[in-house]
Tab-separated table of C-alpha atoms in Angstrom:
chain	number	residue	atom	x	y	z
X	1	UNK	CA	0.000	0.000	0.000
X	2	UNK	CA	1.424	3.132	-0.812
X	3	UNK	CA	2.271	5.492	2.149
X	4	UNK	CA	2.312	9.653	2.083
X	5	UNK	CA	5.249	11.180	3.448
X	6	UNK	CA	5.435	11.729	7.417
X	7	UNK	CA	4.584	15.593	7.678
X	8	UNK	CA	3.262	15.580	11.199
X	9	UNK	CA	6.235	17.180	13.169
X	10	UNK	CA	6.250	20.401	11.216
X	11	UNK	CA	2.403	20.756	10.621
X	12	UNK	CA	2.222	20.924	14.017
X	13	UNK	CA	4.976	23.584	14.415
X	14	UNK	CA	3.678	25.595	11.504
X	15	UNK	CA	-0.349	25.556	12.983
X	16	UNK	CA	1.047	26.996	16.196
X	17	UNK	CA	2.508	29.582	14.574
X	18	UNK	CA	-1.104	29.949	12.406
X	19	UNK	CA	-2.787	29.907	15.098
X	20	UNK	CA	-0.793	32.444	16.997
X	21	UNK	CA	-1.419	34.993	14.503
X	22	UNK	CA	2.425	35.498	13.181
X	23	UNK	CA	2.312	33.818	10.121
X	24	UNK	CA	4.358	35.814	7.902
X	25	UNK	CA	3.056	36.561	4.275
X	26	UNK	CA	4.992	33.973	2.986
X	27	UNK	CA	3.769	31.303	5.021
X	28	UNK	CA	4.487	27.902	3.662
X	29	UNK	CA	0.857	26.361	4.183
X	30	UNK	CA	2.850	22.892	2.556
X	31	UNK	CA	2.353	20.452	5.075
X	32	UNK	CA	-1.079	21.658	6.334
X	33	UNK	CA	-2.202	21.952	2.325
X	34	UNK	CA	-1.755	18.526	2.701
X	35	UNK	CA	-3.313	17.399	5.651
X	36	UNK	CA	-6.344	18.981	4.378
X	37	UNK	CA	-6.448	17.416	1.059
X	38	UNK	CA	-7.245	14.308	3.023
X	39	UNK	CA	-10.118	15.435	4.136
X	40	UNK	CA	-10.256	13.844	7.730
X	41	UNK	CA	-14.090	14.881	9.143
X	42	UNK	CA	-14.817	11.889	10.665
X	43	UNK	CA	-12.769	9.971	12.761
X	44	UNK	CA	-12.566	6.135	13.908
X	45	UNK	CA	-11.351	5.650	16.812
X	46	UNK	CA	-10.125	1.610	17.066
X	47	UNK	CA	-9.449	-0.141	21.040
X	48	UNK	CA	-5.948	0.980	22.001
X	49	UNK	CA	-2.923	-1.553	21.713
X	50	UNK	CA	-1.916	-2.136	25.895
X	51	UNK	CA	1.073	-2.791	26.310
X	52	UNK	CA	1.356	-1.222	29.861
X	53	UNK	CA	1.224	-3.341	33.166
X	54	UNK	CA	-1.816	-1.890	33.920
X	55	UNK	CA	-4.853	-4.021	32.474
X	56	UNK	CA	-7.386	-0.736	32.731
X	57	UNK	CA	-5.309	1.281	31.062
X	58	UNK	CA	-7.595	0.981	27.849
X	59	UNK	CA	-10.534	1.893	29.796
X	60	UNK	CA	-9.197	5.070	30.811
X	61	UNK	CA	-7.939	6.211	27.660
X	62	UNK	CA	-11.228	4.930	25.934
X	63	UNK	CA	-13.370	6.625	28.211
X	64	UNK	CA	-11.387	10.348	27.567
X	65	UNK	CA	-10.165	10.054	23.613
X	66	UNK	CA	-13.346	11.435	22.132
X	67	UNK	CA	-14.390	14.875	23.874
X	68	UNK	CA	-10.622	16.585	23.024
X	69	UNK	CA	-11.266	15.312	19.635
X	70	UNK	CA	-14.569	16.738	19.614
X	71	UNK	CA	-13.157	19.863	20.323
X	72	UNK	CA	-10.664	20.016	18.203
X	73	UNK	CA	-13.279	19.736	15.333
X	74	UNK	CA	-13.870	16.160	14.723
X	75	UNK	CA	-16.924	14.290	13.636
X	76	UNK	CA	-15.940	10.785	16.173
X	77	UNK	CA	-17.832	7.767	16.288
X	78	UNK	CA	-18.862	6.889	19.666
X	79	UNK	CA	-15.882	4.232	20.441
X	80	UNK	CA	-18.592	2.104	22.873
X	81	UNK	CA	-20.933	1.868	19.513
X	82	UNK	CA	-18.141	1.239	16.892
X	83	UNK	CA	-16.887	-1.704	19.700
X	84	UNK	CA	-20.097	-3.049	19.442
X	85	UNK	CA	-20.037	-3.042	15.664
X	86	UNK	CA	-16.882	-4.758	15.894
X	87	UNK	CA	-18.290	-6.932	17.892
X	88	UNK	CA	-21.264	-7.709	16.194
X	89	UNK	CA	-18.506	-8.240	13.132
X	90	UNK	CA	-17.506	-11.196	14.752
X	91	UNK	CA	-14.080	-8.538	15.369
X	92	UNK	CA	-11.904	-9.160	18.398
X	93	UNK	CA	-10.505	-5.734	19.976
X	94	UNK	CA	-6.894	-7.250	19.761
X	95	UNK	CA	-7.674	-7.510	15.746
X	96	UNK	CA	-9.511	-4.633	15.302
X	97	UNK	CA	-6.021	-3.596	14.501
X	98	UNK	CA	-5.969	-6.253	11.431
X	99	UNK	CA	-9.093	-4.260	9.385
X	100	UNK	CA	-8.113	-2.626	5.977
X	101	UNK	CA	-8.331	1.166	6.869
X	102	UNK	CA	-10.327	1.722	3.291
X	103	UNK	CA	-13.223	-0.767	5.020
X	104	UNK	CA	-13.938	1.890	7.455
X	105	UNK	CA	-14.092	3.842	4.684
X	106	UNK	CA	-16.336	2.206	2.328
X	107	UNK	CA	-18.724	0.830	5.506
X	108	UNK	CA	-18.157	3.498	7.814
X	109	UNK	CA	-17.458	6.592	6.436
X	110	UNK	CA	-14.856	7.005	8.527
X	111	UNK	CA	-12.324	9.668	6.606
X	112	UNK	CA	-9.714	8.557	9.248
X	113	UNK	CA	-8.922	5.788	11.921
X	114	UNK	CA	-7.303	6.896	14.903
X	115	UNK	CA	-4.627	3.861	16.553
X	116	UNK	CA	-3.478	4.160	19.909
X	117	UNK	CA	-0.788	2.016	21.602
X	118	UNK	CA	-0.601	2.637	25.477
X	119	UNK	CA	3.294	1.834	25.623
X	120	UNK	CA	3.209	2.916	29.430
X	121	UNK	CA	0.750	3.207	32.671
X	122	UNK	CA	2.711	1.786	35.676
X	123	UNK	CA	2.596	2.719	38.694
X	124	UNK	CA	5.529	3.173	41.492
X	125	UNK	CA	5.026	2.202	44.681
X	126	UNK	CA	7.481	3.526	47.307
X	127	UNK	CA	7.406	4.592	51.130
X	128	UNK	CA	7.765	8.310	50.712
X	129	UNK	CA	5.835	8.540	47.684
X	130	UNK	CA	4.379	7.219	45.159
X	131	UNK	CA	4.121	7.482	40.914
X	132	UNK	CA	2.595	7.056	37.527
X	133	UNK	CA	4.539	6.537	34.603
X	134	UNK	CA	2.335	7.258	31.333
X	135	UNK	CA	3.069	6.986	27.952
X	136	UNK	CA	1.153	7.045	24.951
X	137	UNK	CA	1.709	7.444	20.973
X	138	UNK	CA	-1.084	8.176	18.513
X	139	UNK	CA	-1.395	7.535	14.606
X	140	UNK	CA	-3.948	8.771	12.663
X	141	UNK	CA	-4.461	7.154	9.377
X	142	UNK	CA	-6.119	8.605	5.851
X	143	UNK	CA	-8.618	5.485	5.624
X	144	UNK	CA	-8.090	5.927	1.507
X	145	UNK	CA	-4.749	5.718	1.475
X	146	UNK	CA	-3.623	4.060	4.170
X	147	UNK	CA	-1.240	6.568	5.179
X	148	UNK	CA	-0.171	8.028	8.621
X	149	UNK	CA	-1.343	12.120	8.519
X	150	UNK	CA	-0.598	12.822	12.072
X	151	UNK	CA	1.418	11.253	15.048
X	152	UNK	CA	1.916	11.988	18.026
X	153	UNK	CA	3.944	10.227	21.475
X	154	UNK	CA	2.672	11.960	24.682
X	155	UNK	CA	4.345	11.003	27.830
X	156	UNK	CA	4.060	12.220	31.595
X	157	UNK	CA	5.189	11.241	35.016
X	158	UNK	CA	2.721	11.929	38.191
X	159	UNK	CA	4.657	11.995	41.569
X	160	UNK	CA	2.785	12.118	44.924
X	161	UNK	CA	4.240	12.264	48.448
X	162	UNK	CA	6.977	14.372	50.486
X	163	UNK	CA	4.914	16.110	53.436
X	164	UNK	CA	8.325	16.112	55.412
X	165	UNK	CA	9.821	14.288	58.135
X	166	UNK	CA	8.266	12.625	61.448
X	167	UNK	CA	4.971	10.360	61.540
X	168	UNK	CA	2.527	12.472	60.777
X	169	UNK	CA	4.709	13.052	57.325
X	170	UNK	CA	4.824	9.653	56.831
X	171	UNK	CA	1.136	8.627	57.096
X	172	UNK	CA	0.298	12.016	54.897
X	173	UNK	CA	2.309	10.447	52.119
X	174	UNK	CA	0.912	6.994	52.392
X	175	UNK	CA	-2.527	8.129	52.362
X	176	UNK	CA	-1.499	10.388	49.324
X	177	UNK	CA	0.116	7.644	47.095
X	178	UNK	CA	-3.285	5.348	48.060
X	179	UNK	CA	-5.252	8.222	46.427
X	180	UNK	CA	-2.598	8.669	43.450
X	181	UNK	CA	-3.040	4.955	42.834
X	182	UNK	CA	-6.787	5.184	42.868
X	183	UNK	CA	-7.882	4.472	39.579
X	184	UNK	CA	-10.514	7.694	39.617
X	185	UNK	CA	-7.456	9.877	39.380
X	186	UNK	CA	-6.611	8.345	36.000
X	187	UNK	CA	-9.079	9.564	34.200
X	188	UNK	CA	-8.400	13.229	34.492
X	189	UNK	CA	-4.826	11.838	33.509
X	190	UNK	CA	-5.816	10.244	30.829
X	191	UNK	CA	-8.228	13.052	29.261
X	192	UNK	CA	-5.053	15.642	30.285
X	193	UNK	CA	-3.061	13.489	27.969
X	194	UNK	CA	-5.079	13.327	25.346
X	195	UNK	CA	-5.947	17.140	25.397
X	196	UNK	CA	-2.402	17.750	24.926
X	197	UNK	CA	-1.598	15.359	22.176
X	198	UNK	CA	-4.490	16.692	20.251
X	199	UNK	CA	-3.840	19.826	20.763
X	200	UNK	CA	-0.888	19.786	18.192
X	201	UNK	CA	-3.951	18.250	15.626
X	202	UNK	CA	-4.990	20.884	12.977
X	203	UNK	CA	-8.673	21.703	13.282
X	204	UNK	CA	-11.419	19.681	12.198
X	205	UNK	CA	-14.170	21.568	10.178
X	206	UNK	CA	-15.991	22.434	13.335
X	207	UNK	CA	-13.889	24.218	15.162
X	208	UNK	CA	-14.058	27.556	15.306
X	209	UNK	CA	-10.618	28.356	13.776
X	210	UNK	CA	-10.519	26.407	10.694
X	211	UNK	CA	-12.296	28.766	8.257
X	212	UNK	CA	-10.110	31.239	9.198
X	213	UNK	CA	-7.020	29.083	8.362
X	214	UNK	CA	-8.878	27.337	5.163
X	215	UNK	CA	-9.080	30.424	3.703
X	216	UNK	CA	-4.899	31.627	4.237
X	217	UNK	CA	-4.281	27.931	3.080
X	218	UNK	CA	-6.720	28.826	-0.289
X	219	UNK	CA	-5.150	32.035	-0.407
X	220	UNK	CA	-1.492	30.194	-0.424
X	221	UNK	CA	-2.716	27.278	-2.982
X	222	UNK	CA	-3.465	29.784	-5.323
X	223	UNK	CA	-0.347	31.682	-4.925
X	224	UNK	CA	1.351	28.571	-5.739
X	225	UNK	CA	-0.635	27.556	-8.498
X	226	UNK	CA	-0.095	31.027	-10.207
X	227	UNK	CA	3.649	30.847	-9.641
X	228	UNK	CA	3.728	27.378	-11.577
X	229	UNK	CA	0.939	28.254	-13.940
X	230	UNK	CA	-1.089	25.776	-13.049
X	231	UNK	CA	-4.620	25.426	-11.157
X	232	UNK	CA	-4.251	24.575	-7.188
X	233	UNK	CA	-6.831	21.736	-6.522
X	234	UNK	CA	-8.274	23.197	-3.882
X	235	UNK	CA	-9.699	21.884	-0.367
X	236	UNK	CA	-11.983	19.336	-0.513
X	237	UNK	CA	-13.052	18.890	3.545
V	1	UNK	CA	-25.137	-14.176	15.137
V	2	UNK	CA	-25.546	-13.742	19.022
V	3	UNK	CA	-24.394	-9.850	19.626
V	4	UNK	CA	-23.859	-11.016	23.354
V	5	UNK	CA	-20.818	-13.400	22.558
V	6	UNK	CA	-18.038	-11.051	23.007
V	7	UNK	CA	-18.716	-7.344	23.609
V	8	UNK	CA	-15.554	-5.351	23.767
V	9	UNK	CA	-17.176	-3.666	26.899
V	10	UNK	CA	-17.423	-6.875	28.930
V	11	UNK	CA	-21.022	-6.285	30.057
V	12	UNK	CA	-22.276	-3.531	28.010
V	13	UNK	CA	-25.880	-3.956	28.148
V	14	UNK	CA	-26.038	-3.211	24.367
V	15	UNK	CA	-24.087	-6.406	23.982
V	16	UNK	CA	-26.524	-8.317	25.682
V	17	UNK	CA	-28.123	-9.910	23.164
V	18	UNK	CA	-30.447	-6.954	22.985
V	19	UNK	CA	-32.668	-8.562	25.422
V	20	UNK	CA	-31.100	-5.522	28.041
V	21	UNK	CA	-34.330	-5.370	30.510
V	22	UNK	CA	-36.058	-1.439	30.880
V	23	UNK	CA	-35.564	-2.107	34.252
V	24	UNK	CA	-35.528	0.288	37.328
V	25	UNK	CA	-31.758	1.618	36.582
V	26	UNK	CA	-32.358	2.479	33.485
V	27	UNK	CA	-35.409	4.758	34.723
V	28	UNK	CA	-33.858	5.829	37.417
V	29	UNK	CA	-31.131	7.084	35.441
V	30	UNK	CA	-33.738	9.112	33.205
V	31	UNK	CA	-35.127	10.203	36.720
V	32	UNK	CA	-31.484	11.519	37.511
V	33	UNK	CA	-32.219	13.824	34.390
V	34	UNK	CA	-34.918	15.882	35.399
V	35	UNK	CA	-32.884	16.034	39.027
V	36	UNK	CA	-30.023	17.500	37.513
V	37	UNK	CA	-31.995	19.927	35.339
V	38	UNK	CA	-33.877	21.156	38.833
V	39	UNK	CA	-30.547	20.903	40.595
V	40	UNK	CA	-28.950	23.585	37.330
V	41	UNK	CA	-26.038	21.984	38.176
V	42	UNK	CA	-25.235	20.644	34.549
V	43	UNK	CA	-22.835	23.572	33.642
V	44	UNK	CA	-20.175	20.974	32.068
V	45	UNK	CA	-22.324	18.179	31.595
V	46	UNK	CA	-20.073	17.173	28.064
V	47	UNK	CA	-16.949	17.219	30.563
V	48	UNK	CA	-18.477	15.190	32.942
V	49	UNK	CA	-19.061	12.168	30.134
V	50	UNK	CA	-15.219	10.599	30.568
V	51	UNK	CA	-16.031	10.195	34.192
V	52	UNK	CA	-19.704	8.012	33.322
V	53	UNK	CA	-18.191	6.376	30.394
V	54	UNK	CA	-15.555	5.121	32.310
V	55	UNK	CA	-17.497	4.571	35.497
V	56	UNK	CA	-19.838	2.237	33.459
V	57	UNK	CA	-17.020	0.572	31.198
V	58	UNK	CA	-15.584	-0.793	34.798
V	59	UNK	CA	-18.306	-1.629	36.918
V	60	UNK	CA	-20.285	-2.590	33.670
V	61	UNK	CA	-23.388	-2.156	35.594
V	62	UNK	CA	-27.129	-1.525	34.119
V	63	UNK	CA	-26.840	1.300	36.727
V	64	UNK	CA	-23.308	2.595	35.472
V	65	UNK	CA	-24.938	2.471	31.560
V	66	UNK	CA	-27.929	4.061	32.597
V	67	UNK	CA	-26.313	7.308	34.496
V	68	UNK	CA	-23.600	7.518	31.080
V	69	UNK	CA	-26.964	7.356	29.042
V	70	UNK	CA	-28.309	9.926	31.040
V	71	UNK	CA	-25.990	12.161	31.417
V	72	UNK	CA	-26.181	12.315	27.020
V	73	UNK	CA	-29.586	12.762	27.837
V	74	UNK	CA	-29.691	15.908	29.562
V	75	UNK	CA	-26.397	17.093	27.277
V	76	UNK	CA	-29.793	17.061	24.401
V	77	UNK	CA	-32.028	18.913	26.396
V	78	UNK	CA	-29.364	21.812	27.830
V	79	UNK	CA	-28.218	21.869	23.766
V	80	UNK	CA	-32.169	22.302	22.816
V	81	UNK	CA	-32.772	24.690	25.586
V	82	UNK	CA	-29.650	26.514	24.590
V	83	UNK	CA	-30.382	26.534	20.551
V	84	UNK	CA	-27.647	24.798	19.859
V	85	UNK	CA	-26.310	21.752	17.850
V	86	UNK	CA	-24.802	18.964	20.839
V	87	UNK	CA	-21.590	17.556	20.234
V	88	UNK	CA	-20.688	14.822	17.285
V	89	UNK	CA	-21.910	11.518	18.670
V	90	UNK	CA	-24.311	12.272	21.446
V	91	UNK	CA	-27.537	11.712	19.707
V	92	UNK	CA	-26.148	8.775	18.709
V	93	UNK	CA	-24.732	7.117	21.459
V	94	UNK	CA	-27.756	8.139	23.843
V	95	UNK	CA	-30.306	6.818	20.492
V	96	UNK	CA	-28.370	3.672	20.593
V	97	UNK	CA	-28.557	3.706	24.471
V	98	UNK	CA	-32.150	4.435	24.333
V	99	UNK	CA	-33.014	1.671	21.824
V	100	UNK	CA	-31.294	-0.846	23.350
V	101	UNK	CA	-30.917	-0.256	27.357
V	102	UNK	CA	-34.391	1.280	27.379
V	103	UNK	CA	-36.145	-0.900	25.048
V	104	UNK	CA	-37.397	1.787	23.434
V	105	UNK	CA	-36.352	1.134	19.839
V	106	UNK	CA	-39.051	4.054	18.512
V	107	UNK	CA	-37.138	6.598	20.366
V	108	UNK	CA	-33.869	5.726	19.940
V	109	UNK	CA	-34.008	5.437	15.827
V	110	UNK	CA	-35.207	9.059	15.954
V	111	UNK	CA	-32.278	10.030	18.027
V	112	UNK	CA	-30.045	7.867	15.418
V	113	UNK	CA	-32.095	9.969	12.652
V	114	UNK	CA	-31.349	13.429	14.416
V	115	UNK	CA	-27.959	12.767	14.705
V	116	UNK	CA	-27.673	12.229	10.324
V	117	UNK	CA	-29.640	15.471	10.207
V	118	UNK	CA	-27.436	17.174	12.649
V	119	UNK	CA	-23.597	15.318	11.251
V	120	UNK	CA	-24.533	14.369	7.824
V	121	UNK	CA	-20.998	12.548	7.313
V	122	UNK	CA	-22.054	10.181	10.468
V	123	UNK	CA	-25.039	8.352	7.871
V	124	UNK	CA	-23.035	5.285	7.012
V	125	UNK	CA	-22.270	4.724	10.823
V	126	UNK	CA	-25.673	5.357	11.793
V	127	UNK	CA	-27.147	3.410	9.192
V	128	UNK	CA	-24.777	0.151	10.773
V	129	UNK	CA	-25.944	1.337	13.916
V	130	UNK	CA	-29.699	0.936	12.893
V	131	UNK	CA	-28.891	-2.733	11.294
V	132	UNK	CA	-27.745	-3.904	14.773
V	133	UNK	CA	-30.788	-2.419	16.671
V	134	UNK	CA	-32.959	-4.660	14.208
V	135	UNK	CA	-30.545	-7.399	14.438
V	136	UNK	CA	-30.134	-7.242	10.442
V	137	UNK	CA	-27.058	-10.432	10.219
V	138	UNK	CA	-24.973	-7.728	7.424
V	139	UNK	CA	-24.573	-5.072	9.649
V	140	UNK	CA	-21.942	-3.776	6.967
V	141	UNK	CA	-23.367	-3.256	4.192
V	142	UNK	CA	-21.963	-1.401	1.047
V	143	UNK	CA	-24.282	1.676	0.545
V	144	UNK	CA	-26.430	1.649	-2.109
V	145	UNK	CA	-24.618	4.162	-5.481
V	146	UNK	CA	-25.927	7.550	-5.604
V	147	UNK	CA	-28.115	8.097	-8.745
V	148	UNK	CA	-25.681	8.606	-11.488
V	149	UNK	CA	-22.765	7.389	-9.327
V	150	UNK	CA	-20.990	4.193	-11.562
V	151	UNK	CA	-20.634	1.221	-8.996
V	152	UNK	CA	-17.328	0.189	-8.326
């Protein structure tokens, strides 16, 4: 299957600077020209690879993955209903993985399908304190083409404990590291994580920004087209 | 085939078999509705939705589903009160919800319909969705070519 070039690091680099209003005249709109071209509206979000110690890990990352991509724009199918079309599939979560991206195309709709490998979620136990080791990388992949559009690793230790010396220190921190290793505090972990990585995303068509940066990426296209004499093909989300 | 064999949500109710009872949790979660709309506490109800999903993904209890479901519930009624469209995927997932937690199929396809009007691109998901409700075998199925649209 043929794979587009890996233009994530520098899309995300040159949207910042987009979106923080200093794009110079001569903006080179490149990378993000492209990302748009694949037209990624709706997303699919698959069951994340674990590969962490900690069995719930998927559960927490499932349960926060959809409202930052919400914001960010998206169109995302519920990931509880597109398990249970797996499921009804006769699809295993561990092969989910397997599917030919252009199915979720064709039967979906899905513009892109979003794969997630937990590589990280353990947690440290220690007397003093006590911590959470995450880490998490992201692919996004054009369902039509097969190819990876955006990637991301996001990674983040939480450390808990330290209320100084003498008993009363002592019991603070253990009954601090209980509460850090309470699963409940994972999930605002989890959706801080995924925030952040999809914060470097472009915007999807519904966020508020993306006409705004449509039209400068337009603007460029046609800049470029006139400069080779050609015709710029235009966005097609 | 039998929908309950494997659900990737352990004990989702939708996975079930479809035979998920309209017991007293599920009304007791549409109760919890009209308590939080009283209450006006629902400022970030679309924030609050990691915390039910996950709460019902672990404890995978009728209970757990029902307070997720209505928590998309009232998300419908503050975006209706408000005049404004609710985020991708809520009509959907509380439709789906509705149809199969609550047994009431009627109500939940119109939810599944809304959420086409409202996210055009979601038909082809919806469509699957629908096919499951009514326990259709092909729940993938190729959609039919537009008129004047060569098939493949």
């Amino acid at each position: 299957m043929k794979r587009r070039p890996r233009i994530y690091p520098a899309l995300a680099l040159l949207w910042a600077a987009a979106a923080a209003g200093c794009a110079a005249p001569d903006q080179d709109y490149s990378d993000l020209s492209d990302y748009y071209r694949t037209a990624p509206k709706t997303i699919l979000v698959l069951p994340a690879r674990n590969q962490s110690t900690d069995a719930e890990a998927s559960w927490f990352y499932m349960a926060t993955v959809g409202e930052p991509l919400v914001e960010r724009g998206y169109y995302v199918m519920p990931v509880t209903l597109v398990s249970e079309i797996l499921t009804r599939e006769g699809v295993d979560p561990g092969a989910a993985w397997d599917i030919d991206p252009a199915r979720a195309y064709d039967y979906l709709g899905a513009d892109a399908i979003l794969y997630v490998t937990i590589e990280e979620w353990d947690t440290f136990y220690a007397v003093m304190a006590s911590s959470v080791k995450v880490a998490i990388d992201y692919r996004l992949v054009d369902t039509r083409t097969g190819g990876v559009i955006w990637e991301h690793r996001g990674a983040r230790k939480v450390t808990a404990g330290g209320h100084g010396q003498g008993l009363v220190g002592l019991l603070l921190d253990a009954a601090e590291s209980a509460i850090v290793a309470t699963t409940i505090d994972y999930v605002p972990l989890a959706a801080g994580l995924n925030a952040e990585a999809f914060s470097t995303l472009p915007p999807g068509a519904y966020h508020p920004d993306y006409p705004a940066l449509r039209q400068k990426i337009e603007a460029w296209e046609k800049d470029k087209a006139r400069e080779s004499g050609g015709m710029g093909s235009g966005l097609d989300i | 085939m039998e929908a309950t064999s494997k659900s990737a949500f352990r004990d989702h109710p939708a996975g079930m078999g479809m035979k998920a009872r309209a017991g007293k949790p599920f009304l007791l979660g549409v109760l919890s509705v009209f308590v939080l709309l009283l209450s006006g506490c629902a400022a970030d109800d679309y924030d609050d939705c990691d915390d039910s999903l996950y709460e019902a993904m672990k404890y995978s209890t009728e209970e757990a589903w029902a307070a997720h479901t209505a928590l998309l519930g009232l998300i419908l009624v503050r975006a209706e009160e408000n005049g404004v469209q609710p985020p991708p995927g809520v009509a959907a997932e509380y439709g789906f919800n509705t149809a199969l937690i609550g047994e009431d199929v009627e109500k939940g396809m119109e939810y599944l319909d809304q959420e086409i009007q409202w996210y055009p691109e979601s038909r082809l998901f919806i469509e699957a969705l629908k096919r499951l409700i009514a326990g259709e075998e092909d729940v993938l199925a190729m959609p039919a070519a537009e008129d004047g649209e060569e098939e493949p």
